[in-house]
PDB file of C-alpha atoms in Angstrom:
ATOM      1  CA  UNK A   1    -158.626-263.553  57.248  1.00  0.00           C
ATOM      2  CA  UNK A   2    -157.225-266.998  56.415  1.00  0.00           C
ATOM      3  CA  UNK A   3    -158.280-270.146  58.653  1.00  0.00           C
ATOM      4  CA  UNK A   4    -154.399-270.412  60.018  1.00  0.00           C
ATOM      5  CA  UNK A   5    -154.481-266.206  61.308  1.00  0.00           C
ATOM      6  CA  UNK A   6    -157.812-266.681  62.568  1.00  0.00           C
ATOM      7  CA  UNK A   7    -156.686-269.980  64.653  1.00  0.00           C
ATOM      8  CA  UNK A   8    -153.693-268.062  65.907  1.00  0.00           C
ATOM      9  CA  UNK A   9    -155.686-264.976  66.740  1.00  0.00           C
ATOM     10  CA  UNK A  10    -158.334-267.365  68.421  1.00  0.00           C
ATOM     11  CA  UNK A  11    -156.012-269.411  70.535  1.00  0.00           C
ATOM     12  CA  UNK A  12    -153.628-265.889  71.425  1.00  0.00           C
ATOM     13  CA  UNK A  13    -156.624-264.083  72.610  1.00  0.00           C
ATOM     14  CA  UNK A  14    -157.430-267.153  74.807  1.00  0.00           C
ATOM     15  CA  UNK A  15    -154.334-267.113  76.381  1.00  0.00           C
ATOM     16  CA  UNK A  16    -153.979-263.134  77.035  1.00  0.00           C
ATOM     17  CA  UNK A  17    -157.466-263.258  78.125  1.00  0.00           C
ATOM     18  CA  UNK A  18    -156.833-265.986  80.534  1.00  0.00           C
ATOM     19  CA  UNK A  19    -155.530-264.244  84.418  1.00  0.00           C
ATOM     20  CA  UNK A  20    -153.890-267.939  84.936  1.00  0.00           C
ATOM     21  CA  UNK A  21    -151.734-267.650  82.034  1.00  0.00           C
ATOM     22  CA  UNK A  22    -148.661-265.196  82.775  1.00  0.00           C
ATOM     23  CA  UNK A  23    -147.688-265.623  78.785  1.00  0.00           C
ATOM     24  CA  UNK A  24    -149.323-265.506  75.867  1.00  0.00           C
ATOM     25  CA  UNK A  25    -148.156-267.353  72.593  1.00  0.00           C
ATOM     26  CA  UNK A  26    -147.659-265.187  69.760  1.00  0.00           C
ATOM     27  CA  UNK A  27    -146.251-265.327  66.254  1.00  0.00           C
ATOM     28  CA  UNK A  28    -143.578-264.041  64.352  1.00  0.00           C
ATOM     29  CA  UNK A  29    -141.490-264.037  61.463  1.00  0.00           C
ATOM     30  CA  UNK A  30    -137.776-265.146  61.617  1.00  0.00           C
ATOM     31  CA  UNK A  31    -135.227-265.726  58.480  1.00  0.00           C
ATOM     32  CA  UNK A  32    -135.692-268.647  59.010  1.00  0.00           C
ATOM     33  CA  UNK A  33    -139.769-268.829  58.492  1.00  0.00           C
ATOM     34  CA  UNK A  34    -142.835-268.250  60.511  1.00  0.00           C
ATOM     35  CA  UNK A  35    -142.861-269.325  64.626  1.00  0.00           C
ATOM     36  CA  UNK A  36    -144.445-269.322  67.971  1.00  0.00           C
ATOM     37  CA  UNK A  37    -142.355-267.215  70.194  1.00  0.00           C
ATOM     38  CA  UNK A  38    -142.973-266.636  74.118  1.00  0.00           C
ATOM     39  CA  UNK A  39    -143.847-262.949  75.547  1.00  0.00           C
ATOM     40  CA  UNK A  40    -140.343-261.386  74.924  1.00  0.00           C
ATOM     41  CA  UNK A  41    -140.696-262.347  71.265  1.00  0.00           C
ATOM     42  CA  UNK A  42    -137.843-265.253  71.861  1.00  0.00           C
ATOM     43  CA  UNK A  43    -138.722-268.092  69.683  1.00  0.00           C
ATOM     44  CA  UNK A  44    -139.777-271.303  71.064  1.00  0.00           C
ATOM     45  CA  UNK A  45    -138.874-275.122  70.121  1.00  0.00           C
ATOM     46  CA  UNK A  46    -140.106-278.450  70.357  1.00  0.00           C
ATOM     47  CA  UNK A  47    -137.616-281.699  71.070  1.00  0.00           C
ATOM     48  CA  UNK A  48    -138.106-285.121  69.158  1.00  0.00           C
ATOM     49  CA  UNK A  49    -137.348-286.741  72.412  1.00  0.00           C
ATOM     50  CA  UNK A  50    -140.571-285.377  73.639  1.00  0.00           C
ATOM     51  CA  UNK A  51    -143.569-288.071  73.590  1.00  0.00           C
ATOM     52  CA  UNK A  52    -146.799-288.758  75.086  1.00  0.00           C
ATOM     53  CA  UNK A  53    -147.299-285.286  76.755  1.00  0.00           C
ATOM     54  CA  UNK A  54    -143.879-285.887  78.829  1.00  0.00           C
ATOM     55  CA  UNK A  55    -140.904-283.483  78.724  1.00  0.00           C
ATOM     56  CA  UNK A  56    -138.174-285.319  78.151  1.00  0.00           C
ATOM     57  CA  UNK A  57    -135.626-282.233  78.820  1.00  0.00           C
ATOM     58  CA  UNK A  58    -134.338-281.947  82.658  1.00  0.00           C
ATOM     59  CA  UNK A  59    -131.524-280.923  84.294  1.00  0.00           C
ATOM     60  CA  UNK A  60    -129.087-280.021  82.440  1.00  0.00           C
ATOM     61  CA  UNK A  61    -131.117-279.993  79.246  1.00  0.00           C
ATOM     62  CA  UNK A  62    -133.619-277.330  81.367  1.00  0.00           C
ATOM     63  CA  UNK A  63    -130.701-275.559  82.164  1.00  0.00           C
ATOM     64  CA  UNK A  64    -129.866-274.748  78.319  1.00  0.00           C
ATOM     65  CA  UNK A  65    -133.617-275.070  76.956  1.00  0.00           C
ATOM     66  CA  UNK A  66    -135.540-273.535  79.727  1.00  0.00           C
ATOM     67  CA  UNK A  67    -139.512-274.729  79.475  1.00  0.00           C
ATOM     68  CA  UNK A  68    -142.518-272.578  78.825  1.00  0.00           C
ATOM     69  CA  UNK A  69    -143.496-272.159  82.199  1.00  0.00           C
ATOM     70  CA  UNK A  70    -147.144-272.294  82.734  1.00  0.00           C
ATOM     71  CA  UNK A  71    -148.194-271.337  86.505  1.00  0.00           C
ATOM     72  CA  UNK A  72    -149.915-273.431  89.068  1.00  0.00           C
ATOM     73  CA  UNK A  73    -153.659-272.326  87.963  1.00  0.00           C
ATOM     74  CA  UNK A  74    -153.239-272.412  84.727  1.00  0.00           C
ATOM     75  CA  UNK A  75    -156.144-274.178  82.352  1.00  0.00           C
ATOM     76  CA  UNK A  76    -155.314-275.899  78.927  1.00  0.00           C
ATOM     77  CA  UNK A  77    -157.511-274.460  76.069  1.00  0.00           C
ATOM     78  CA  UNK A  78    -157.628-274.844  72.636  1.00  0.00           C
ATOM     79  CA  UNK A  79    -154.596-276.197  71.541  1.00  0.00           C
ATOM     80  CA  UNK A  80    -152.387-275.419  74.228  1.00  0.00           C
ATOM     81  CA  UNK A  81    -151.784-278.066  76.992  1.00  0.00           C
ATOM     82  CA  UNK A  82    -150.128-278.575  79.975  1.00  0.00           C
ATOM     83  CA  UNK A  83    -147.426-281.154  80.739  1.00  0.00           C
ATOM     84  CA  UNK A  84    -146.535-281.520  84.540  1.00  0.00           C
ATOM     85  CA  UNK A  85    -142.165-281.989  84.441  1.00  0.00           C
ATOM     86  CA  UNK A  86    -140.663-284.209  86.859  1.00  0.00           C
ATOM     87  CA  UNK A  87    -139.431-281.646  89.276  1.00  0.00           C
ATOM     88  CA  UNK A  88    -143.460-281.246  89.039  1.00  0.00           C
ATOM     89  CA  UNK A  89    -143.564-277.674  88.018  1.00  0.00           C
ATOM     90  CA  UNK A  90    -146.168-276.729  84.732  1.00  0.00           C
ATOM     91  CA  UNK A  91    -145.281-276.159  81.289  1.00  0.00           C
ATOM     92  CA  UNK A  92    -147.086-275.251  78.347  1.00  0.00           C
ATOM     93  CA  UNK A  93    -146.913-277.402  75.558  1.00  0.00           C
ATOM     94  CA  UNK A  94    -148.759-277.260  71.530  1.00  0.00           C
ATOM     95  CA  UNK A  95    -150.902-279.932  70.439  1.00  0.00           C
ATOM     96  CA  UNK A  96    -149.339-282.109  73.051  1.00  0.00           C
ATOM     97  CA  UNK A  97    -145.576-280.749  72.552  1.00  0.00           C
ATOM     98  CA  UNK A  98    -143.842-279.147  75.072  1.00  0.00           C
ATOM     99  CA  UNK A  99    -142.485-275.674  74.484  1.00  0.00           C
ATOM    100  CA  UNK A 100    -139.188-274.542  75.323  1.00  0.00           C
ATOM    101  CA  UNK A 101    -136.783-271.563  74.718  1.00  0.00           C
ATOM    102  CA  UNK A 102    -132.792-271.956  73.930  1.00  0.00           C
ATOM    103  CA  UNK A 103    -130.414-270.173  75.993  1.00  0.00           C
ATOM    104  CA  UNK A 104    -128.157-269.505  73.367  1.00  0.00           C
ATOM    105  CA  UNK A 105    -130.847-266.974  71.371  1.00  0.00           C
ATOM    106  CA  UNK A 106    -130.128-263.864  72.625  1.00  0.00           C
ATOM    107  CA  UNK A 107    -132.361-261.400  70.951  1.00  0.00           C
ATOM    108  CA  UNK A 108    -136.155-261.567  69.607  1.00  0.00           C
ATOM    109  CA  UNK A 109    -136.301-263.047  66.313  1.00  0.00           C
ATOM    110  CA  UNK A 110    -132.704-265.319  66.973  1.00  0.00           C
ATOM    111  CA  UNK A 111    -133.778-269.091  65.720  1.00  0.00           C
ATOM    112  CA  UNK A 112    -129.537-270.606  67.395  1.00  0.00           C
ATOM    113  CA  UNK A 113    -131.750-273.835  68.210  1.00  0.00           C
ATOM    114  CA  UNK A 114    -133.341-275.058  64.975  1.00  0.00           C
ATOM    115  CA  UNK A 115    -132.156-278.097  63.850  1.00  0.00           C
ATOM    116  CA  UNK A 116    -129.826-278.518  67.543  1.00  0.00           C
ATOM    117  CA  UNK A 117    -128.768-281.697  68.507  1.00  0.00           C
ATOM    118  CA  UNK A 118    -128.607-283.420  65.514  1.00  0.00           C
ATOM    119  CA  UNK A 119    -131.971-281.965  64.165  1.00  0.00           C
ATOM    120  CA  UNK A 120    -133.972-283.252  67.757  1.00  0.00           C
ATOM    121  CA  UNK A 121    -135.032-279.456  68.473  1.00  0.00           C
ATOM    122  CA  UNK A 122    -136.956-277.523  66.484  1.00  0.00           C
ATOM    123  CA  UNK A 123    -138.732-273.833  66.032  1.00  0.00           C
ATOM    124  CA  UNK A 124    -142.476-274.179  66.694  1.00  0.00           C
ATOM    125  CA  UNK A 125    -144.394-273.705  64.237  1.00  0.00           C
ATOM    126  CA  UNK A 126    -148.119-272.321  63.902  1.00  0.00           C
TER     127      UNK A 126
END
């Protein structure tokens, strides 16, 4: 097992295995190359904007890339965080960068955001 699949298998059986964390980050393979994608198997981005562990996506923004939400109890580990937004609800963010989905994919395996905005948002990568 290579170091990468043995970090991802590491840090997804943390967060299954973890009762405060209602999703658990997986992987998987889109045309467009490998990517963390939530539960449902919807890919997940992260936003230049984004900086010092703050989400800079609200309102609006929210409303089209809704966050990762974490719930109330939930404890970082590994390399998953937790950013608190400013409407003060949790979100779960990679090495310090918050995770979102896009509105616009509609099925598992849809990558509509990469490269959004001018290249700002972008598929997470493992």
């Amino acid at each position: 097992m290579s170091r990468i699949s043995a970090a991802i298998a590491a840090l997804t059986f943390i967060l299954a295995s973890s009762a405060a964390s209602a999703q658990a980050l997986k992987t998987a393979d889109t045309p467009k190359g490998r990517t963390f994608v939530d539960a449902k198997g919807m890919t997940l981005y992260t936003f230049d904007k984004d900086a010092g562990g703050k989400s800079m996506c609200n309102g609006p923004c929210a409303e089209n890339w809704p966050p990762l939400a974490a719930a109330d109890d939930a404890k970082p580990a590994a390399d998953m965080t937790i950013v608190v937004r400013d409407d003060g609800k949790k979100m779960w963010a990679y090495k310090g960068k918050p995770l979102y989905t896009f509105k616009k994919d509609m099925a598992a395996g849809d990558t509509n955001g990469d490269g959004f905005l001018n290249g700002a948002w972008h598929m997470a990568k493992p």
